[in-house]
mmCIF file of C-alpha atoms in Angstrom:
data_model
loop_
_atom_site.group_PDB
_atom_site.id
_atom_site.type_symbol
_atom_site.label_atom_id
_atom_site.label_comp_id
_atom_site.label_asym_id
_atom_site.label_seq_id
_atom_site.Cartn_x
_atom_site.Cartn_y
_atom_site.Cartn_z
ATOM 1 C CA UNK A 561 85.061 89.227 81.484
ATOM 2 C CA UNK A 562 85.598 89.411 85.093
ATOM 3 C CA UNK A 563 87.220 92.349 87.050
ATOM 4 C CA UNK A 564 89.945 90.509 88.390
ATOM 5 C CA UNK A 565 92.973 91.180 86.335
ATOM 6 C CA UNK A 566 94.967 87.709 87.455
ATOM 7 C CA UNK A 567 91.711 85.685 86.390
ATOM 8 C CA UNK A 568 91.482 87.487 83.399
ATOM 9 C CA UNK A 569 94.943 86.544 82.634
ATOM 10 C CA UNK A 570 94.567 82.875 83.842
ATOM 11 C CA UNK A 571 91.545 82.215 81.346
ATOM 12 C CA UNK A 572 93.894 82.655 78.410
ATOM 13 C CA UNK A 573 96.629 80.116 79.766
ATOM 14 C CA UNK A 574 96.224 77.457 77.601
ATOM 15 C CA UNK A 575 96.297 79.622 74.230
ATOM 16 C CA UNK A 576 99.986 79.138 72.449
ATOM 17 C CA UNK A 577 102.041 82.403 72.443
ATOM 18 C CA UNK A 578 101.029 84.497 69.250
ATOM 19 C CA UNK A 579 97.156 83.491 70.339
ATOM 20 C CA UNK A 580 97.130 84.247 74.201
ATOM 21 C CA UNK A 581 99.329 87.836 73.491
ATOM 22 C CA UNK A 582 96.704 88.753 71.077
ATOM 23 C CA UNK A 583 94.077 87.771 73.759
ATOM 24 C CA UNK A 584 95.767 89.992 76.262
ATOM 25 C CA UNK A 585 95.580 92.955 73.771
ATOM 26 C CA UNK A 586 92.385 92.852 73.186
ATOM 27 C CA UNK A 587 91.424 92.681 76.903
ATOM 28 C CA UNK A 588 93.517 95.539 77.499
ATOM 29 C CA UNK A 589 92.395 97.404 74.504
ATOM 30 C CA UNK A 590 88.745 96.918 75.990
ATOM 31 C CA UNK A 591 89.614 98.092 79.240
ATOM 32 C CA UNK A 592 91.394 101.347 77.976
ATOM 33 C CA UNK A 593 87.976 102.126 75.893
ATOM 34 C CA UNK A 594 85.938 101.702 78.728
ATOM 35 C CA UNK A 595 88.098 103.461 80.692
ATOM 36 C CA UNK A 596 88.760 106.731 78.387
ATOM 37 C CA UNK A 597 84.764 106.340 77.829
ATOM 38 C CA UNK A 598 84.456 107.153 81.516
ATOM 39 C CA UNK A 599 87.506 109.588 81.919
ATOM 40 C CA UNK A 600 85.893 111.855 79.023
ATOM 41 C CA UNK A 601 82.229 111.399 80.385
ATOM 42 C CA UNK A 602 83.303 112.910 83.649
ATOM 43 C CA UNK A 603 81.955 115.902 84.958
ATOM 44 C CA UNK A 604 84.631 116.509 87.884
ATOM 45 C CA UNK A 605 88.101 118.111 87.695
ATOM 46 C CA UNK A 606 89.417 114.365 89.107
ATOM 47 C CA UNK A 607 88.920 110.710 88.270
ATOM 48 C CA UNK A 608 85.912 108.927 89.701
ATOM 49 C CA UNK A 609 87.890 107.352 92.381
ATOM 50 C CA UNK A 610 89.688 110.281 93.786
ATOM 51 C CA UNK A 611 86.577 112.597 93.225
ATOM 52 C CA UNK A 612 84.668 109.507 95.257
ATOM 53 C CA UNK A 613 87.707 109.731 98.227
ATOM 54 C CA UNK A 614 87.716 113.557 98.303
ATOM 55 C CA UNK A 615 84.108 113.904 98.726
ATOM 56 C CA UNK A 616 84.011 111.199 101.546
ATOM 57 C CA UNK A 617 86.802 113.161 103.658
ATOM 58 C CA UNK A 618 84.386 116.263 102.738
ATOM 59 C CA UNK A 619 82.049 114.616 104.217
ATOM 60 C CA UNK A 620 83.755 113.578 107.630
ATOM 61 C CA UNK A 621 85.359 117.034 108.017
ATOM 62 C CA UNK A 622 81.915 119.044 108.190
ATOM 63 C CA UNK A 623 81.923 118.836 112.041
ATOM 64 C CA UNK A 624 86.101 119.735 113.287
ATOM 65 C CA UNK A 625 86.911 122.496 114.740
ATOM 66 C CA UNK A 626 90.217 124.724 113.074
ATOM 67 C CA UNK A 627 92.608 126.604 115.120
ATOM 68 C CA UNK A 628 95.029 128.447 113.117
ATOM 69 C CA UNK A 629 99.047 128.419 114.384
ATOM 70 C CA UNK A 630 100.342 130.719 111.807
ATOM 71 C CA UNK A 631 99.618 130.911 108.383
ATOM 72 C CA UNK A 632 100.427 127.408 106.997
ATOM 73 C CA UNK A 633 100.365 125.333 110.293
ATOM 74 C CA UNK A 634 96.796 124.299 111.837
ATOM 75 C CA UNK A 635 95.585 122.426 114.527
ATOM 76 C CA UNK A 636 92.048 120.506 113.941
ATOM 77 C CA UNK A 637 89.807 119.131 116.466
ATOM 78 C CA UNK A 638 87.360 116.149 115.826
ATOM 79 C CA UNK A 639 85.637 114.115 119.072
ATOM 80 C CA UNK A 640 88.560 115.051 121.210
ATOM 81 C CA UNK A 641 91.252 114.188 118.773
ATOM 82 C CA UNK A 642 93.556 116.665 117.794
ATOM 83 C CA UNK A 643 95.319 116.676 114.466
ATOM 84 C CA UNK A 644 98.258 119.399 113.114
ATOM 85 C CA UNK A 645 97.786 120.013 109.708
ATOM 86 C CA UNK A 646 100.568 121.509 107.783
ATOM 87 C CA UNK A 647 99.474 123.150 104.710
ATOM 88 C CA UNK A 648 102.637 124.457 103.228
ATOM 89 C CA UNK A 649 104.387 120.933 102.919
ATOM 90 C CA UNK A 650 100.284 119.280 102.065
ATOM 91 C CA UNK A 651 101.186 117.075 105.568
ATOM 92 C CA UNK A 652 98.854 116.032 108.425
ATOM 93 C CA UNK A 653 99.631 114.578 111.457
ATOM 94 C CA UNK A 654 97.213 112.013 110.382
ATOM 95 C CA UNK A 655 99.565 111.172 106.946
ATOM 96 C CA UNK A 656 97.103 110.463 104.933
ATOM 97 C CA UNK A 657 97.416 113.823 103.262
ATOM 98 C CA UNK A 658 100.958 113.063 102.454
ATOM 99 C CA UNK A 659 100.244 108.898 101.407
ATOM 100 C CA UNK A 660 97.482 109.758 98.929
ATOM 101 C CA UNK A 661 97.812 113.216 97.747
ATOM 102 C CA UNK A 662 94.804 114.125 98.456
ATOM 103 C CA UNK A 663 93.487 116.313 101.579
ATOM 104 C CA UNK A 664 92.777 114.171 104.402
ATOM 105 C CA UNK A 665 89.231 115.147 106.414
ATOM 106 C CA UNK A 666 91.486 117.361 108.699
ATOM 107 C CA UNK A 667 93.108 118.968 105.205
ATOM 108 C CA UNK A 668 89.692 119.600 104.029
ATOM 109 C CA UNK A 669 88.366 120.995 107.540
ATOM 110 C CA UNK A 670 91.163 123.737 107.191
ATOM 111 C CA UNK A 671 91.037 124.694 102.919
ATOM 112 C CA UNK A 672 87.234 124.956 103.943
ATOM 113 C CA UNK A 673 88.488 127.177 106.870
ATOM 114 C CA UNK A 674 90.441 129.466 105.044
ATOM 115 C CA UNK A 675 88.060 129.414 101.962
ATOM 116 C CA UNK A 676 91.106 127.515 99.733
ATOM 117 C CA UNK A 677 90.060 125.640 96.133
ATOM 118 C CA UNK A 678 90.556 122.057 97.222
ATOM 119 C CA UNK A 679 91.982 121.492 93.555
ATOM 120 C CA UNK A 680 95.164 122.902 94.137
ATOM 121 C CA UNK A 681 96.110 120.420 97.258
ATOM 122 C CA UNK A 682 95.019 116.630 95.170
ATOM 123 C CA UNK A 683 98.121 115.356 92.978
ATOM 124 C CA UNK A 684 98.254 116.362 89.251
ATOM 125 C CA UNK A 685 98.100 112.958 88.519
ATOM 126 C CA UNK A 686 94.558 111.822 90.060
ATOM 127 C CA UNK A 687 93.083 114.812 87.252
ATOM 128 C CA UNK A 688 91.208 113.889 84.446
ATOM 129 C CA UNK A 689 93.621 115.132 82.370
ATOM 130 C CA UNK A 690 96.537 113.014 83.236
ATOM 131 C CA UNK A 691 93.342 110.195 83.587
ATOM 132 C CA UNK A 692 92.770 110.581 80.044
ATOM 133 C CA UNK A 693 96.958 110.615 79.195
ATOM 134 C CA UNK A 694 96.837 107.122 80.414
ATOM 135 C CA UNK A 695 94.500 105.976 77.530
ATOM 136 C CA UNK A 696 96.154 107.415 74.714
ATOM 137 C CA UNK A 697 98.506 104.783 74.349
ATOM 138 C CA UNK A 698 98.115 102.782 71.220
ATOM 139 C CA UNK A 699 98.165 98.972 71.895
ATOM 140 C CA UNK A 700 99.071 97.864 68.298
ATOM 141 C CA UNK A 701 97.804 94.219 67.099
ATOM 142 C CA UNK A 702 99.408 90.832 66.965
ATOM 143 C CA UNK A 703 100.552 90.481 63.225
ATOM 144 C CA UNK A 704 99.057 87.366 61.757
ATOM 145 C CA UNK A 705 101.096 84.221 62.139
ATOM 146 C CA UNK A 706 101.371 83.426 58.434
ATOM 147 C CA UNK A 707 103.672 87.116 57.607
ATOM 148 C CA UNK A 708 105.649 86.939 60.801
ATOM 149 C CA UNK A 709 108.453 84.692 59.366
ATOM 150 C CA UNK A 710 109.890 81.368 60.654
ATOM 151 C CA UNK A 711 111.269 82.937 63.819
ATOM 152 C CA UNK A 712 107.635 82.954 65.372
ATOM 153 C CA UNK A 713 106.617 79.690 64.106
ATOM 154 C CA UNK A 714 109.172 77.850 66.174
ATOM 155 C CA UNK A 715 106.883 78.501 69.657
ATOM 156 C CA UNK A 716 104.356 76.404 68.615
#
């Protein structure tokens, strides 16, 4: 199987209808078990990837500097660049806090600032919980050819 979901797709396109849509089911089936397998083996509050992007800005806020302006508005200084970070509406000057809903380095820099549970500024929907949501759908299998009636037949 390769990880590219268009040459996934393009391997099956010579299979007639009933064959290549129970092709796709199964490849999708297979992803959603690895992927629940890996949702429910996780140890962090948020899915791999987001846990993976959080801990990087982590990582690159360690050395700013945080100046509060009042209570929800702060400005953040890192080599000479200065960044307003806006707490209240989960906004940075930046705007990566606002495009991924997660807290941008300069987001981080302040929660760690004013000793704030990163948790409650990343989207509901990066969580393991709503990760784990995703996979619950059932993808139900192609009935055999031979009980699906004429209607079905007539693709071949």
């Amino acid at each position: 199987m390769t990880s590219n979901i268009a040459e996934s797709i393009n391997a099956a396109r010579e299979l007639p209808l009933v064959p290549l849509l129970d092709y796709i089911r199964k490849l999708i089936g297979r992803w959603n078990v690895t992927n629940l397998k890996n949702g429910v083996e996780s140890f962090t509050d948020l899915g791999k990837k987001y846990d993976t992007m959080l801990m990087d800005n982590l990582e690159l806020s360690h050395q700013m500097k945080v100046t509060p302006s009042t209570s929800y508005l702060y400005s953040v200084l890192d080599k000479g660049k200065q960044r307003m970070v806006f707490l209240k509406d989960r906004t940075c000057s930046c705007r990566r806090f606002l495009l991924d809903e997660l807290p941008c380095a300069y987001a981080w820099a302040v929660l760690k600032y004013k000793y704030i549970d990163h948790i409650e500024y990343c989207s509901v929907y990066y969580t393991t919980k709503y990760l784990l949501k995703t996979y619950e759908i059932l993808i139900s299998p192609v009935p055999d050819e031979k009980h699906m009636g004429n209607s079905c037949r007539s693709f071949k």
